[in-house]
Coordinates of C-alpha atoms and ligand atoms in Angstrom, one line a residue:
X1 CA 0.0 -235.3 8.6
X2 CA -1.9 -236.4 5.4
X3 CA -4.1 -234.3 4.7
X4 CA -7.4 -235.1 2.1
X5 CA -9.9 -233.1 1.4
X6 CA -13.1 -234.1 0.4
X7 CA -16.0 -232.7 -1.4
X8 CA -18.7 -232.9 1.2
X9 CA -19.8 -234.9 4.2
X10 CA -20.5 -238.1 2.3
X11 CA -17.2 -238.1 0.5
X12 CA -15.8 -237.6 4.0
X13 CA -17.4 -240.5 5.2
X14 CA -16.7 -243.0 2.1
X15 CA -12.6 -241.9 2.3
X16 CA -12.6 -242.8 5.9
X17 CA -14.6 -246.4 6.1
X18 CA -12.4 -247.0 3.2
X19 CA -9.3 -246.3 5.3
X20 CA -10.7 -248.1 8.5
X21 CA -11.9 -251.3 5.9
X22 CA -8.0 -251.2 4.2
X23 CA -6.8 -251.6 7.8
X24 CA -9.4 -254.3 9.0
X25 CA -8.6 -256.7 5.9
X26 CA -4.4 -256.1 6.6
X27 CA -5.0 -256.9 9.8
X28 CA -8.0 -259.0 10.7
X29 CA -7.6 -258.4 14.7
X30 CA -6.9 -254.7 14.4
X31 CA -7.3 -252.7 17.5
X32 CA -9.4 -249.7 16.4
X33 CA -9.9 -246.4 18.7
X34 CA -13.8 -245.4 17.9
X35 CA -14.8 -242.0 18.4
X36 CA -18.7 -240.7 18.6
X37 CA -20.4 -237.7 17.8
X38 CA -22.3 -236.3 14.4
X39 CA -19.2 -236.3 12.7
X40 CA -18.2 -240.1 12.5
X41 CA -22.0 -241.3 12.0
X42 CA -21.8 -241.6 8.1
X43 CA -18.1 -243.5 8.2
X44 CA -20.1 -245.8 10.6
X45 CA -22.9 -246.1 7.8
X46 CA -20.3 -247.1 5.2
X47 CA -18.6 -249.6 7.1
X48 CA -22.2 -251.0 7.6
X49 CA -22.8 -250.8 4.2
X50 CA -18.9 -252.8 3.6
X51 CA -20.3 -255.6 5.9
X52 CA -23.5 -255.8 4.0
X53 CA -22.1 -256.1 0.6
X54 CA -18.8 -256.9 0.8
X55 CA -18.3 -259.1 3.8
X56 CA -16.2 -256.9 5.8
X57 CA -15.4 -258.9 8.6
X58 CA -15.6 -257.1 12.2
X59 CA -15.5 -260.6 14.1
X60 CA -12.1 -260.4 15.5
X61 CA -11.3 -257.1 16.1
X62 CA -11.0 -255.4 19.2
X63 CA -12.7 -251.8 19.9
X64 CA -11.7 -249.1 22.3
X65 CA -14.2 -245.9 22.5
X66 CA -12.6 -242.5 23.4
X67 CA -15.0 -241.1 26.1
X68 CA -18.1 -241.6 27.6
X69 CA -20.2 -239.2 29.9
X70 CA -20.1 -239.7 33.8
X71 CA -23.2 -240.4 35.4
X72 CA -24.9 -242.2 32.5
X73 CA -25.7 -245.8 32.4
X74 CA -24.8 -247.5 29.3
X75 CA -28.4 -248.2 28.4
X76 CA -28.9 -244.3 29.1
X77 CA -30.0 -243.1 25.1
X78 CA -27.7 -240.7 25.9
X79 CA -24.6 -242.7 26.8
X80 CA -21.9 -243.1 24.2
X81 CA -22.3 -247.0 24.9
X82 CA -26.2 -246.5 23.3
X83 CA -25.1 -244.4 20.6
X84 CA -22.2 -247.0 19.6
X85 CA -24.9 -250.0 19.3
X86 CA -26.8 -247.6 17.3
X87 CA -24.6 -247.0 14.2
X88 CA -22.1 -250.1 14.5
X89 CA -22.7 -252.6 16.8
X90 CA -26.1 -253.8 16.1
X91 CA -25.6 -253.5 12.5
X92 CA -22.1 -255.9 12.5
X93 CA -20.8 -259.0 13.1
X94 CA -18.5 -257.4 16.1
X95 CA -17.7 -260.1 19.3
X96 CA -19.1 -257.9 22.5
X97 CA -16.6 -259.3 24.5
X98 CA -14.0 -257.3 22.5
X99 CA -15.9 -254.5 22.8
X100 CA -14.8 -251.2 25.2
X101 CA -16.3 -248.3 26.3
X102 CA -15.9 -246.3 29.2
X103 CA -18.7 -247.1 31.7
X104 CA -19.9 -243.4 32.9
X105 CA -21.9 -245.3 35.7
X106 CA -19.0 -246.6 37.2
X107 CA -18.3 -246.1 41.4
X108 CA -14.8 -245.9 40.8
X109 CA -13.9 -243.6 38.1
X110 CA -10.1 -243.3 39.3
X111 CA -10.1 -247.6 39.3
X112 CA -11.9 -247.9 36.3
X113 CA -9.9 -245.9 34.0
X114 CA -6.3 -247.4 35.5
X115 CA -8.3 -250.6 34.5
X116 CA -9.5 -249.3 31.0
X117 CA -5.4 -248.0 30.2
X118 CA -5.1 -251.9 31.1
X119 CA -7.3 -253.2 28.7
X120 CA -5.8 -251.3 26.0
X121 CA -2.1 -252.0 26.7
X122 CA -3.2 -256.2 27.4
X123 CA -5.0 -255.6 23.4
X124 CA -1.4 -254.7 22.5
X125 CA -2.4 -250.7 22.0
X126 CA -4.5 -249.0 19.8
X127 CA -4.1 -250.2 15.8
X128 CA -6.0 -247.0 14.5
X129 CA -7.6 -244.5 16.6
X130 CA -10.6 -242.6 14.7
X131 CA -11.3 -239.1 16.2
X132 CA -13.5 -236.2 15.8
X133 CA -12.7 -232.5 17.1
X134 CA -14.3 -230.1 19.2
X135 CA -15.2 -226.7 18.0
X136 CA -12.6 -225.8 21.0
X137 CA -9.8 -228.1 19.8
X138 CA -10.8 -231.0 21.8
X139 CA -10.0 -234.7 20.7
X140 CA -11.8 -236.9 22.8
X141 CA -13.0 -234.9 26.2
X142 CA -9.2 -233.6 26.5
X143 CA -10.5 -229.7 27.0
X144 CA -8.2 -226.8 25.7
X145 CA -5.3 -227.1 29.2
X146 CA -5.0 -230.6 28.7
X147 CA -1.8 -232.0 29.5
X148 CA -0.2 -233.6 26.4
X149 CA 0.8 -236.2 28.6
X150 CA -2.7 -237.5 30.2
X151 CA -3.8 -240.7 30.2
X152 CA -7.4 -241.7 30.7
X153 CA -9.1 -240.4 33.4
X154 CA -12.4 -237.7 34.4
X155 CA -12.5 -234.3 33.2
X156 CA -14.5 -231.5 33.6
X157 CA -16.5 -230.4 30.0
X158 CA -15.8 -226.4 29.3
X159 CA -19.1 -224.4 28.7
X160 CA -18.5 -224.8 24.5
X161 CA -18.7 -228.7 25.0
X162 CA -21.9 -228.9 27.0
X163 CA -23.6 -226.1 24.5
X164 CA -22.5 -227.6 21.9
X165 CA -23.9 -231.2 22.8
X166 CA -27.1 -229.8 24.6
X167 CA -28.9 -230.7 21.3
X168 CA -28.8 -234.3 22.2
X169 CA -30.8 -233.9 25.6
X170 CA -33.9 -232.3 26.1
X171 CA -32.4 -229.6 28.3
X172 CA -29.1 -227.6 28.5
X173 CA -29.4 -228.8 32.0
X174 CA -29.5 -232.7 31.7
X175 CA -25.6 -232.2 29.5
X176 CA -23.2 -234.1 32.5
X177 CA -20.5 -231.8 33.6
X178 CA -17.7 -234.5 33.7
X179 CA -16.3 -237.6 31.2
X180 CA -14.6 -240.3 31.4
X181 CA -12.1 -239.5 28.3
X182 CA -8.9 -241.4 27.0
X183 CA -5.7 -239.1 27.7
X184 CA -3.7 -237.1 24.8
X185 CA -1.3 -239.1 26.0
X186 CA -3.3 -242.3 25.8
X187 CA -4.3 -241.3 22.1
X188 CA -0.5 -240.1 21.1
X189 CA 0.2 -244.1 21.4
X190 CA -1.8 -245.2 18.9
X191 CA 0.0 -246.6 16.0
X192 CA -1.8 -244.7 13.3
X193 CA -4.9 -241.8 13.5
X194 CA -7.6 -241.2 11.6
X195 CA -9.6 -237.3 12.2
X196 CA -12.2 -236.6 10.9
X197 CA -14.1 -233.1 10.5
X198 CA -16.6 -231.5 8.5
X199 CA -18.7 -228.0 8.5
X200 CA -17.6 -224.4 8.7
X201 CA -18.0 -224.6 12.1
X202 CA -14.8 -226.8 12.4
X203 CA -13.2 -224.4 9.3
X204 CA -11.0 -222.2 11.8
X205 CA -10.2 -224.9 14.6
X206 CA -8.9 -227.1 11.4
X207 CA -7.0 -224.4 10.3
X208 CA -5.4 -223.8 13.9
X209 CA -4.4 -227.7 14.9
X210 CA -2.8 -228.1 11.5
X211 CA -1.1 -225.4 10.7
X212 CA -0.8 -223.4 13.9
X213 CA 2.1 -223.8 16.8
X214 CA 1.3 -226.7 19.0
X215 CA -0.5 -225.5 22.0
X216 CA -2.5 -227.0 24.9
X217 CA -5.4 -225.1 24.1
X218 CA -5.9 -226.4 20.8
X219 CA -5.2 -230.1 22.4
X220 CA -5.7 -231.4 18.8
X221 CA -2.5 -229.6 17.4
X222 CA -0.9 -232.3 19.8
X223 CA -1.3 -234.5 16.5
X224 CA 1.4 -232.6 15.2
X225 CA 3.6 -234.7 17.5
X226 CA 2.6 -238.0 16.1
X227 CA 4.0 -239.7 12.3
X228 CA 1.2 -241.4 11.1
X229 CA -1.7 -239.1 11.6
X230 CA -4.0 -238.9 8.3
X231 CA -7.3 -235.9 8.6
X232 CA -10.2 -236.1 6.4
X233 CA -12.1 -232.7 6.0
X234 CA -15.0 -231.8 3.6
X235 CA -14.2 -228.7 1.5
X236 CA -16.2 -226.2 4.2
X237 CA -14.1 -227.5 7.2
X238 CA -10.6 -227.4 5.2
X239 CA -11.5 -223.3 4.0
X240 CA -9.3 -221.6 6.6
X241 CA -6.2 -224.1 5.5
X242 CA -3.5 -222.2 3.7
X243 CA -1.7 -224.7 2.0
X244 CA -4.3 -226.8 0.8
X245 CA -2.5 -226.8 -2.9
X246 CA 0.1 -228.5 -1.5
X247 CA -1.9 -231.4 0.3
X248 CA -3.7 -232.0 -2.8
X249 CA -0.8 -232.1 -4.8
X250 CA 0.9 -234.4 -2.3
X251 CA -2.6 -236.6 -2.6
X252 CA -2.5 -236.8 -6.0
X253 CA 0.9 -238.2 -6.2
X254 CA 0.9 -240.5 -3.6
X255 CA 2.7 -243.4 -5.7
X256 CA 5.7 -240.7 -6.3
X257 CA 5.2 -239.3 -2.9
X258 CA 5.9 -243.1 -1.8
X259 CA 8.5 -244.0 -4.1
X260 CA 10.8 -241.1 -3.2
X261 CA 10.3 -241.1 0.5
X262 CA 10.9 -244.8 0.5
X263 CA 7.7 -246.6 1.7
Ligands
PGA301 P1 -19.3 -233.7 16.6 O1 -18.3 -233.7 17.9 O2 -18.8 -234.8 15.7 O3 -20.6 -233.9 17.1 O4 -19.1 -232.4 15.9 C1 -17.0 -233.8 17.7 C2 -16.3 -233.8 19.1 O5 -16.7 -233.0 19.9 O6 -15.2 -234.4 19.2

Protein backbone atom coordinates (compact mmCIF):
# COMPACT_ATOMS: atom_id res chain seq x y z
CA UNK A 1 0.00 0.00 0.00
CA UNK A 2 1.06 3.65 -0.78
CA UNK A 3 0.31 5.52 1.65
CA UNK A 4 0.02 9.79 1.30
CA UNK A 5 -0.95 11.86 3.63
CA UNK A 6 -2.35 15.07 3.13
CA UNK A 7 -2.75 18.22 4.91
CA UNK A 8 -6.53 18.51 5.11
CA UNK A 9 -9.68 17.60 3.31
CA UNK A 10 -9.01 19.71 0.22
CA UNK A 11 -5.49 18.45 -0.25
CA UNK A 12 -7.13 15.02 0.02
CA UNK A 13 -9.42 15.78 -2.55
CA UNK A 14 -6.93 17.55 -5.17
CA UNK A 15 -4.29 14.26 -4.69
CA UNK A 16 -7.05 11.94 -5.53
CA UNK A 17 -8.81 13.66 -8.79
CA UNK A 18 -5.34 14.04 -9.68
CA UNK A 19 -4.75 10.33 -9.53
CA UNK A 20 -8.26 9.45 -11.04
CA UNK A 21 -7.41 12.33 -14.03
CA UNK A 22 -3.64 10.56 -14.51
CA UNK A 23 -5.58 7.34 -15.12
CA UNK A 24 -8.36 8.77 -17.33
CA UNK A 25 -5.81 10.48 -19.90
CA UNK A 26 -3.55 6.85 -19.89
CA UNK A 27 -6.37 5.29 -20.54
CA UNK A 28 -9.26 7.14 -22.21
CA UNK A 29 -11.93 4.09 -21.69
CA UNK A 30 -10.92 3.36 -18.14
CA UNK A 31 -13.27 1.37 -16.06
CA UNK A 32 -13.52 3.33 -12.84
CA UNK A 33 -15.26 1.85 -9.45
CA UNK A 34 -17.05 5.21 -7.84
CA UNK A 35 -17.72 5.24 -4.39
CA UNK A 36 -20.34 7.78 -2.50
CA UNK A 37 -20.56 9.28 0.68
CA UNK A 38 -19.03 12.79 2.35
CA UNK A 39 -15.77 11.64 1.87
CA UNK A 40 -15.32 11.44 -2.06
CA UNK A 41 -17.57 14.67 -2.66
CA UNK A 42 -14.58 17.16 -2.98
CA UNK A 43 -12.41 14.59 -5.36
CA UNK A 44 -15.82 14.71 -7.40
CA UNK A 45 -15.57 18.65 -7.27
CA UNK A 46 -11.96 18.56 -8.71
CA UNK A 47 -12.54 16.32 -11.36
CA UNK A 48 -15.42 18.82 -12.27
CA UNK A 49 -13.21 21.46 -11.95
CA UNK A 50 -10.49 19.18 -14.46
CA UNK A 51 -13.35 19.05 -17.08
CA UNK A 52 -14.03 22.64 -16.77
CA UNK A 53 -10.60 23.94 -17.32
CA UNK A 54 -8.73 21.46 -18.57
CA UNK A 55 -10.85 19.32 -20.83
CA UNK A 56 -10.76 16.15 -18.96
CA UNK A 57 -12.55 13.95 -21.05
CA UNK A 58 -15.12 11.50 -19.20
CA UNK A 59 -16.81 10.57 -22.70
CA UNK A 60 -15.69 7.09 -23.02
CA UNK A 61 -15.22 5.77 -19.79
CA UNK A 62 -17.20 3.35 -18.19
CA UNK A 63 -18.52 3.68 -14.36
CA UNK A 64 -19.34 1.03 -11.85
CA UNK A 65 -20.82 2.39 -8.29
CA UNK A 66 -20.11 0.30 -5.21
CA UNK A 67 -23.55 0.10 -3.45
CA UNK A 68 -26.77 1.47 -3.44
CA UNK A 69 -29.65 1.28 -0.73
CA UNK A 70 -32.51 -1.36 -1.28
CA UNK A 71 -35.81 0.04 -1.52
CA UNK A 72 -34.94 3.29 -3.04
CA UNK A 73 -35.80 4.39 -6.51
CA UNK A 74 -33.06 6.00 -8.27
CA UNK A 75 -34.76 9.33 -8.50
CA UNK A 76 -35.23 8.80 -4.55
CA UNK A 77 -32.83 12.09 -3.23
CA UNK A 78 -31.64 9.64 -1.18
CA UNK A 79 -30.53 6.91 -3.59
CA UNK A 80 -26.88 6.69 -4.40
CA UNK A 81 -28.03 6.99 -8.18
CA UNK A 82 -29.35 10.88 -7.13
CA UNK A 83 -26.34 11.64 -5.27
CA UNK A 84 -23.98 10.47 -8.19
CA UNK A 85 -25.89 12.93 -10.74
CA UNK A 86 -25.36 15.48 -8.14
CA UNK A 87 -21.57 15.80 -7.89
CA UNK A 88 -20.46 14.06 -11.31
CA UNK A 89 -22.81 13.25 -13.73
CA UNK A 90 -24.59 16.33 -14.38
CA UNK A 91 -21.55 18.34 -14.20
CA UNK A 92 -19.53 16.01 -17.08
CA UNK A 93 -19.38 15.00 -20.29
CA UNK A 94 -20.00 11.13 -19.11
CA UNK A 95 -22.11 8.68 -21.81
CA UNK A 96 -25.26 7.40 -19.44
CA UNK A 97 -25.22 4.38 -21.15
CA UNK A 98 -21.82 3.50 -19.64
CA UNK A 99 -23.00 4.44 -16.52
CA UNK A 100 -23.74 1.67 -13.43
CA UNK A 101 -25.28 1.73 -10.40
CA UNK A 102 -27.01 -0.72 -8.38
CA UNK A 103 -30.78 -0.20 -8.82
CA UNK A 104 -32.08 -0.45 -4.98
CA UNK A 105 -35.67 -0.69 -6.48
CA UNK A 106 -35.03 -3.67 -8.24
CA UNK A 107 -37.73 -7.01 -7.78
CA UNK A 108 -34.90 -9.28 -8.15
CA UNK A 109 -32.01 -8.37 -5.97
CA UNK A 110 -30.45 -12.02 -6.28
CA UNK A 111 -30.86 -11.56 -10.50
CA UNK A 112 -29.79 -8.19 -10.55
CA UNK A 113 -26.59 -8.38 -8.91
CA UNK A 114 -25.49 -11.88 -10.90
CA UNK A 115 -26.37 -9.35 -13.76
CA UNK A 116 -24.44 -6.29 -12.30
CA UNK A 117 -21.07 -8.95 -11.59
CA UNK A 118 -21.91 -9.31 -15.55
CA UNK A 119 -21.67 -6.01 -16.48
CA UNK A 120 -18.46 -5.47 -14.85
CA UNK A 121 -16.67 -8.61 -16.13
CA UNK A 122 -18.34 -7.81 -20.06
CA UNK A 123 -16.44 -3.91 -19.26
CA UNK A 124 -13.31 -6.01 -18.90
CA UNK A 125 -13.22 -5.47 -14.83
CA UNK A 126 -12.70 -2.59 -12.78
CA UNK A 127 -9.61 -0.16 -14.11
CA UNK A 128 -9.58 1.84 -10.59
CA UNK A 129 -11.94 1.34 -7.94
CA UNK A 130 -12.30 4.61 -5.65
CA UNK A 131 -13.53 3.72 -1.99
CA UNK A 132 -14.36 5.32 1.14
CA UNK A 133 -14.40 3.48 4.67
CA UNK A 134 -16.85 3.06 7.33
CA UNK A 135 -16.19 4.15 10.81
CA UNK A 136 -16.61 0.17 11.35
CA UNK A 137 -14.10 -0.91 8.61
CA UNK A 138 -16.55 -1.20 5.97
CA UNK A 139 -15.54 -0.66 2.14
CA UNK A 140 -18.53 -0.46 0.25
CA UNK A 141 -21.65 -2.09 2.42
CA UNK A 142 -19.34 -5.22 3.13
CA UNK A 143 -20.10 -5.05 7.19
CA UNK A 144 -17.38 -6.18 9.69
CA UNK A 145 -18.11 -10.60 9.03
CA UNK A 146 -17.90 -10.11 5.51
CA UNK A 147 -16.52 -12.91 3.60
CA UNK A 148 -13.28 -11.81 1.83
CA UNK A 149 -14.60 -13.79 -0.94
CA UNK A 150 -18.21 -12.12 -1.70
CA UNK A 151 -19.26 -10.95 -4.68
CA UNK A 152 -22.08 -8.46 -5.15
CA UNK A 153 -25.11 -9.12 -3.56
CA UNK A 154 -27.76 -7.68 -0.44
CA UNK A 155 -26.53 -7.19 2.98
CA UNK A 156 -27.84 -6.25 6.07
CA UNK A 157 -26.42 -2.51 7.37
CA UNK A 158 -25.00 -2.92 11.29
CA UNK A 159 -26.49 -0.32 13.72
CA UNK A 160 -23.05 2.05 13.18
CA UNK A 161 -23.87 2.31 9.40
CA UNK A 162 -27.52 3.40 9.63
CA UNK A 163 -26.50 6.01 12.65
CA UNK A 164 -23.95 7.08 11.04
CA UNK A 165 -25.90 7.87 7.66
CA UNK A 166 -29.19 8.86 9.51
CA UNK A 167 -28.06 12.52 8.92
CA UNK A 168 -28.96 12.25 5.28
CA UNK A 169 -32.82 11.36 6.01
CA UNK A 170 -35.00 13.21 8.03
CA UNK A 171 -35.39 10.33 10.57
CA UNK A 172 -33.27 7.54 12.03
CA UNK A 173 -36.15 5.56 10.91
CA UNK A 174 -36.39 6.23 7.03
CA UNK A 175 -32.13 4.83 6.96
CA UNK A 176 -33.04 1.18 4.71
CA UNK A 177 -31.81 -1.74 6.63
CA UNK A 178 -30.37 -3.57 3.53
CA UNK A 179 -27.84 -2.62 0.29
CA UNK A 180 -27.17 -3.72 -2.64
CA UNK A 181 -23.14 -3.59 -2.28
CA UNK A 182 -20.23 -4.92 -4.62
CA UNK A 183 -18.47 -8.08 -2.76
CA UNK A 184 -14.79 -7.78 -1.13
CA UNK A 185 -14.28 -10.18 -3.50
CA UNK A 186 -15.77 -8.17 -6.28
CA UNK A 187 -13.57 -5.12 -5.24
CA UNK A 188 -10.19 -7.40 -4.63
CA UNK A 189 -10.32 -7.68 -8.69
CA UNK A 190 -9.93 -4.43 -9.40
CA UNK A 191 -6.73 -3.64 -11.14
CA UNK A 192 -5.65 -0.76 -8.94
CA UNK A 193 -7.56 1.07 -5.68
CA UNK A 194 -7.91 4.27 -4.64
CA UNK A 195 -9.26 4.93 -0.48
CA UNK A 196 -9.89 7.73 0.52
CA UNK A 197 -10.47 8.98 4.26
CA UNK A 198 -10.47 12.00 6.27
CA UNK A 199 -11.47 13.20 10.02
CA UNK A 200 -10.51 11.81 13.41
CA UNK A 201 -13.36 9.86 13.24
CA UNK A 202 -11.75 7.55 10.60
CA UNK A 203 -8.18 8.16 12.74
CA UNK A 204 -8.32 4.65 14.61
CA UNK A 205 -10.21 2.46 11.86
CA UNK A 206 -7.11 3.85 9.50
CA UNK A 207 -4.76 2.86 11.87
CA UNK A 208 -6.39 -0.80 12.18
CA UNK A 209 -6.86 -1.73 8.27
CA UNK A 210 -3.34 -0.57 7.56
CA UNK A 211 -1.39 -1.63 10.01
CA UNK A 212 -3.30 -4.20 11.93
CA UNK A 213 -3.66 -8.25 11.08
CA UNK A 214 -6.07 -8.79 8.42
CA UNK A 215 -9.46 -9.55 9.88
CA UNK A 216 -13.05 -9.82 8.70
CA UNK A 217 -14.18 -7.35 11.01
CA UNK A 218 -12.16 -4.71 9.71
CA UNK A 219 -13.25 -5.80 5.98
CA UNK A 220 -11.06 -2.96 4.81
CA UNK A 221 -7.66 -4.62 6.08
CA UNK A 222 -8.74 -7.03 3.16
CA UNK A 223 -6.70 -4.31 1.01
CA UNK A 224 -3.81 -5.73 2.50
CA UNK A 225 -4.34 -8.61 0.17
CA UNK A 226 -4.21 -6.57 -2.98
CA UNK A 227 -0.62 -4.90 -4.91
CA UNK A 228 -1.80 -1.86 -6.19
CA UNK A 229 -3.77 -0.28 -3.46
CA UNK A 230 -2.83 3.54 -2.89
CA UNK A 231 -4.87 5.54 0.55
CA UNK A 232 -5.15 9.15 0.77
CA UNK A 233 -5.76 10.37 4.42
CA UNK A 234 -5.83 14.08 5.69
CA UNK A 235 -3.40 14.50 8.60
CA UNK A 236 -6.44 13.99 11.43
CA UNK A 237 -7.42 10.59 9.78
CA UNK A 238 -3.66 9.26 9.38
CA UNK A 239 -2.94 10.31 13.60
CA UNK A 240 -3.24 6.77 14.90
CA UNK A 241 -0.66 5.44 11.97
CA UNK A 242 2.63 4.45 13.52
CA UNK A 243 4.89 4.49 10.71
CA UNK A 244 3.85 7.52 9.08
CA UNK A 245 7.78 8.61 8.74
CA UNK A 246 8.27 5.91 6.68
CA UNK A 247 5.32 6.45 4.16
CA UNK A 248 6.45 9.94 3.80
CA UNK A 249 9.75 9.16 3.22
CA UNK A 250 8.79 6.51 0.71
CA UNK A 251 6.53 9.53 -0.88
CA UNK A 252 9.07 11.74 -1.17
CA UNK A 253 11.33 9.51 -2.98
CA UNK A 254 9.10 8.00 -5.26
CA UNK A 255 11.63 8.42 -8.42
CA UNK A 256 14.33 6.24 -6.23
CA UNK A 257 11.59 4.25 -4.74
CA UNK A 258 10.81 3.38 -8.61
CA UNK A 259 14.18 3.06 -9.86
CA UNK A 260 15.28 0.42 -7.39
CA UNK A 261 12.26 -1.63 -7.21
CA UNK A 262 12.22 -1.65 -11.00
CA UNK A 263 9.05 0.08 -12.27
P1 LIG B 1 -18.47 8.82 4.49
O1 LIG B 1 -18.83 7.27 4.34
O2 LIG B 1 -17.63 9.16 3.29
O3 LIG B 1 -19.78 9.53 4.47
O4 LIG B 1 -17.73 8.96 5.76
C1 LIG B 1 -17.84 6.37 4.01
C2 LIG B 1 -18.36 4.95 4.01
O5 LIG B 1 -19.25 4.62 4.81
O6 LIG B 1 -17.87 4.15 3.20
Amino acid sequence: MEIIIAKDYDEMSRISAEIIAEKIKKKYDLVLGLATGDTPVGTYKELVKLYNEEGLDFSKITTFNLDEYIGLAPLHENSYNHFMKENLFKHVNINPSRVFVPQGNTNDPEIFCEWYENKIREAGGIDLQILGIGRDGHIAFNEPGSSFASRTRVKALVKETIEDNARFFKKKEDVPRFAITMGIGTILEAKEILLIANGGKKAEVCAKFIEGPITSMITASALQLHCSVTVVLDEEAASHLTRKEYYDWVRNNKQLVQKKIGR
